[in-house]
């Protein structure tokens, strides 16, 4: 009697794609909410600090201190790890399923975003680690005072710290490439399979990625140029 080992549904290609879709949606929703919160810096120091302190108080008195934020951070870290693992496994399976390469095999065409997902992911990971040490724990921030979030942001992107703004810009652009590629894939999965539909999907994905990147980059460049001080 031969016993066959069945693969868990979540480890199948369909299951892994579902994991990527769910975690991708969670991360995109967070990026949108975080961007909108960042833009409150233009409403002034008092308003921005009030918003930052309000985030720390979410869940009180049911949850003590900043537990809600740490629960959120934990969920996001799990989502990022699951997203990366699922993408890696699917990529390896796709390579393993390819036929034997021929000497004159035609080069497979792919978008710039798709070809740079690997190094872009490394930049994003390094940026997330730095961002947590900078504006979350305050370890790498010139002010590092959790009671003065507005002051932390202004000090972080000050003109003399242009290298921080440069790194931030590179990381956000990498996020933009990921979003463009991911959004395009999502739109195609929703039925945009015709040539006209694919053009619409590419346009919509590009607009979404550009708007989100602009929303994030406007803050550091506003500080850099003195518009926010």
PDB file of C-alpha atoms in Angstrom, residues 115-217:
ATOM      1  CA  UNK A 115      13.177  42.487 -13.083  1.00  0.00           C
ATOM      2  CA  UNK A 116      14.124  44.675 -10.113  1.00  0.00           C
ATOM      3  CA  UNK A 117      11.821  43.162  -7.483  1.00  0.00           C
ATOM      4  CA  UNK A 118      14.727  41.394  -5.773  1.00  0.00           C
ATOM      5  CA  UNK A 119      17.048  44.368  -5.174  1.00  0.00           C
ATOM      6  CA  UNK A 120      14.049  46.591  -4.555  1.00  0.00           C
ATOM      7  CA  UNK A 121      12.935  44.254  -1.788  1.00  0.00           C
ATOM      8  CA  UNK A 122      16.380  44.482  -0.162  1.00  0.00           C
ATOM      9  CA  UNK A 123      16.244  48.301  -0.203  1.00  0.00           C
ATOM     10  CA  UNK A 124      12.747  48.277   1.288  1.00  0.00           C
ATOM     11  CA  UNK A 125      13.773  45.834   4.040  1.00  0.00           C
ATOM     12  CA  UNK A 126      16.792  47.951   5.000  1.00  0.00           C
ATOM     13  CA  UNK A 127      14.626  51.071   4.948  1.00  0.00           C
ATOM     14  CA  UNK A 128      11.969  49.519   7.209  1.00  0.00           C
ATOM     15  CA  UNK A 129      14.648  48.585   9.756  1.00  0.00           C
ATOM     16  CA  UNK A 130      16.144  52.083   9.619  1.00  0.00           C
ATOM     17  CA  UNK A 131      12.714  53.742   9.747  1.00  0.00           C
ATOM     18  CA  UNK A 132      11.774  51.825  12.914  1.00  0.00           C
ATOM     19  CA  UNK A 133      15.062  52.765  14.600  1.00  0.00           C
ATOM     20  CA  UNK A 134      14.649  56.369  13.451  1.00  0.00           C
ATOM     21  CA  UNK A 135      11.057  57.491  13.916  1.00  0.00           C
ATOM     22  CA  UNK A 136       9.645  54.656  16.047  1.00  0.00           C
ATOM     23  CA  UNK A 137      12.250  54.014  18.731  1.00  0.00           C
ATOM     24  CA  UNK A 138      14.079  57.326  18.148  1.00  0.00           C
ATOM     25  CA  UNK A 139      17.460  55.580  18.380  1.00  0.00           C
ATOM     26  CA  UNK A 140      18.840  57.123  15.173  1.00  0.00           C
ATOM     27  CA  UNK A 141      16.847  60.352  15.249  1.00  0.00           C
ATOM     28  CA  UNK A 142      18.624  63.637  16.146  1.00  0.00           C
ATOM     29  CA  UNK A 143      15.781  64.534  18.543  1.00  0.00           C
ATOM     30  CA  UNK A 144      14.430  61.112  19.429  1.00  0.00           C
ATOM     31  CA  UNK A 145      11.703  62.487  21.695  1.00  0.00           C
ATOM     32  CA  UNK A 146       8.464  60.527  21.413  1.00  0.00           C
ATOM     33  CA  UNK A 147       6.537  63.481  22.857  1.00  0.00           C
ATOM     34  CA  UNK A 148       7.618  65.654  19.887  1.00  0.00           C
ATOM     35  CA  UNK A 149       6.805  63.698  16.698  1.00  0.00           C
ATOM     36  CA  UNK A 150       6.721  66.853  14.551  1.00  0.00           C
ATOM     37  CA  UNK A 151      10.185  67.836  15.795  1.00  0.00           C
ATOM     38  CA  UNK A 152      11.465  64.348  15.060  1.00  0.00           C
ATOM     39  CA  UNK A 153      10.294  64.560  11.440  1.00  0.00           C
ATOM     40  CA  UNK A 154      11.750  68.045  10.887  1.00  0.00           C
ATOM     41  CA  UNK A 155      15.087  67.054  12.433  1.00  0.00           C
ATOM     42  CA  UNK A 156      15.189  63.839  10.442  1.00  0.00           C
ATOM     43  CA  UNK A 157      14.940  65.464   7.001  1.00  0.00           C
ATOM     44  CA  UNK A 158      16.889  68.630   7.766  1.00  0.00           C
ATOM     45  CA  UNK A 159      19.072  69.927   4.868  1.00  0.00           C
ATOM     46  CA  UNK A 160      22.302  68.772   6.534  1.00  0.00           C
ATOM     47  CA  UNK A 161      20.868  65.235   6.633  1.00  0.00           C
ATOM     48  CA  UNK A 162      20.312  65.106   2.863  1.00  0.00           C
ATOM     49  CA  UNK A 163      21.588  61.519   2.779  1.00  0.00           C
ATOM     50  CA  UNK A 164      18.558  60.455   4.851  1.00  0.00           C
ATOM     51  CA  UNK A 165      16.223  62.075   2.332  1.00  0.00           C
ATOM     52  CA  UNK A 166      18.137  60.374  -0.488  1.00  0.00           C
ATOM     53  CA  UNK A 167      17.815  56.944   1.130  1.00  0.00           C
ATOM     54  CA  UNK A 168      14.144  57.611   1.867  1.00  0.00           C
ATOM     55  CA  UNK A 169      13.588  58.568  -1.781  1.00  0.00           C
ATOM     56  CA  UNK A 170      15.278  55.411  -3.088  1.00  0.00           C
ATOM     57  CA  UNK A 171      13.201  53.258  -0.754  1.00  0.00           C
ATOM     58  CA  UNK A 172       9.924  54.928  -1.743  1.00  0.00           C
ATOM     59  CA  UNK A 173      10.764  54.558  -5.435  1.00  0.00           C
ATOM     60  CA  UNK A 174      11.438  50.868  -4.837  1.00  0.00           C
ATOM     61  CA  UNK A 175       8.033  50.623  -3.154  1.00  0.00           C
ATOM     62  CA  UNK A 176       6.541  52.376  -6.167  1.00  0.00           C
ATOM     63  CA  UNK A 177       8.007  49.807  -8.591  1.00  0.00           C
ATOM     64  CA  UNK A 178       6.638  47.009  -6.409  1.00  0.00           C
ATOM     65  CA  UNK A 179       3.213  48.624  -6.260  1.00  0.00           C
ATOM     66  CA  UNK A 180       3.088  49.228  -9.983  1.00  0.00           C
ATOM     67  CA  UNK A 181       3.961  45.621 -10.744  1.00  0.00           C
ATOM     68  CA  UNK A 182       1.656  44.216  -8.041  1.00  0.00           C
ATOM     69  CA  UNK A 183      -1.295  46.436  -8.939  1.00  0.00           C
ATOM     70  CA  UNK A 184      -0.949  45.569 -12.627  1.00  0.00           C
ATOM     71  CA  UNK A 185      -0.951  41.857 -11.790  1.00  0.00           C
ATOM     72  CA  UNK A 186      -4.002  42.332  -9.566  1.00  0.00           C
ATOM     73  CA  UNK A 187      -5.931  44.220 -12.256  1.00  0.00           C
ATOM     74  CA  UNK A 188      -5.119  41.505 -14.787  1.00  0.00           C
ATOM     75  CA  UNK A 189      -6.357  38.862 -12.350  1.00  0.00           C
ATOM     76  CA  UNK A 190      -9.660  40.740 -12.143  1.00  0.00           C
ATOM     77  CA  UNK A 191     -10.274  40.071 -15.813  1.00  0.00           C
ATOM     78  CA  UNK A 192      -8.284  42.695 -17.722  1.00  0.00           C
ATOM     79  CA  UNK A 193      -6.922  40.113 -20.153  1.00  0.00           C
ATOM     80  CA  UNK A 194      -7.594  41.843 -23.477  1.00  0.00           C
ATOM     81  CA  UNK A 195      -4.950  44.147 -25.038  1.00  0.00           C
ATOM     82  CA  UNK A 196      -7.136  47.155 -24.272  1.00  0.00           C
ATOM     83  CA  UNK A 197      -7.751  45.914 -20.745  1.00  0.00           C
ATOM     84  CA  UNK A 198      -4.037  45.410 -20.153  1.00  0.00           C
ATOM     85  CA  UNK A 199      -3.316  48.965 -21.285  1.00  0.00           C
ATOM     86  CA  UNK A 200      -5.910  50.229 -18.825  1.00  0.00           C
ATOM     87  CA  UNK A 201      -4.441  48.061 -16.087  1.00  0.00           C
ATOM     88  CA  UNK A 202      -0.931  49.393 -16.755  1.00  0.00           C
ATOM     89  CA  UNK A 203      -2.161  52.984 -16.716  1.00  0.00           C
ATOM     90  CA  UNK A 204      -4.162  52.530 -13.516  1.00  0.00           C
ATOM     91  CA  UNK A 205      -1.245  50.783 -11.785  1.00  0.00           C
ATOM     92  CA  UNK A 206       1.171  53.538 -12.835  1.00  0.00           C
ATOM     93  CA  UNK A 207      -1.133  56.332 -11.643  1.00  0.00           C
ATOM     94  CA  UNK A 208      -1.679  54.609  -8.304  1.00  0.00           C
ATOM     95  CA  UNK A 209       2.056  54.058  -7.753  1.00  0.00           C
ATOM     96  CA  UNK A 210       2.948  57.635  -8.730  1.00  0.00           C
ATOM     97  CA  UNK A 211       0.319  59.175  -6.447  1.00  0.00           C
ATOM     98  CA  UNK A 212       1.376  57.073  -3.477  1.00  0.00           C
ATOM     99  CA  UNK A 213       5.073  57.811  -4.024  1.00  0.00           C
ATOM    100  CA  UNK A 214       4.340  61.534  -4.377  1.00  0.00           C
ATOM    101  CA  UNK A 215       2.331  61.479  -1.151  1.00  0.00           C
ATOM    102  CA  UNK A 216       5.285  60.022   0.718  1.00  0.00           C
ATOM    103  CA  UNK A 217       8.044  62.079  -0.888  1.00  0.00           C
TER     104      UNK A 217
END
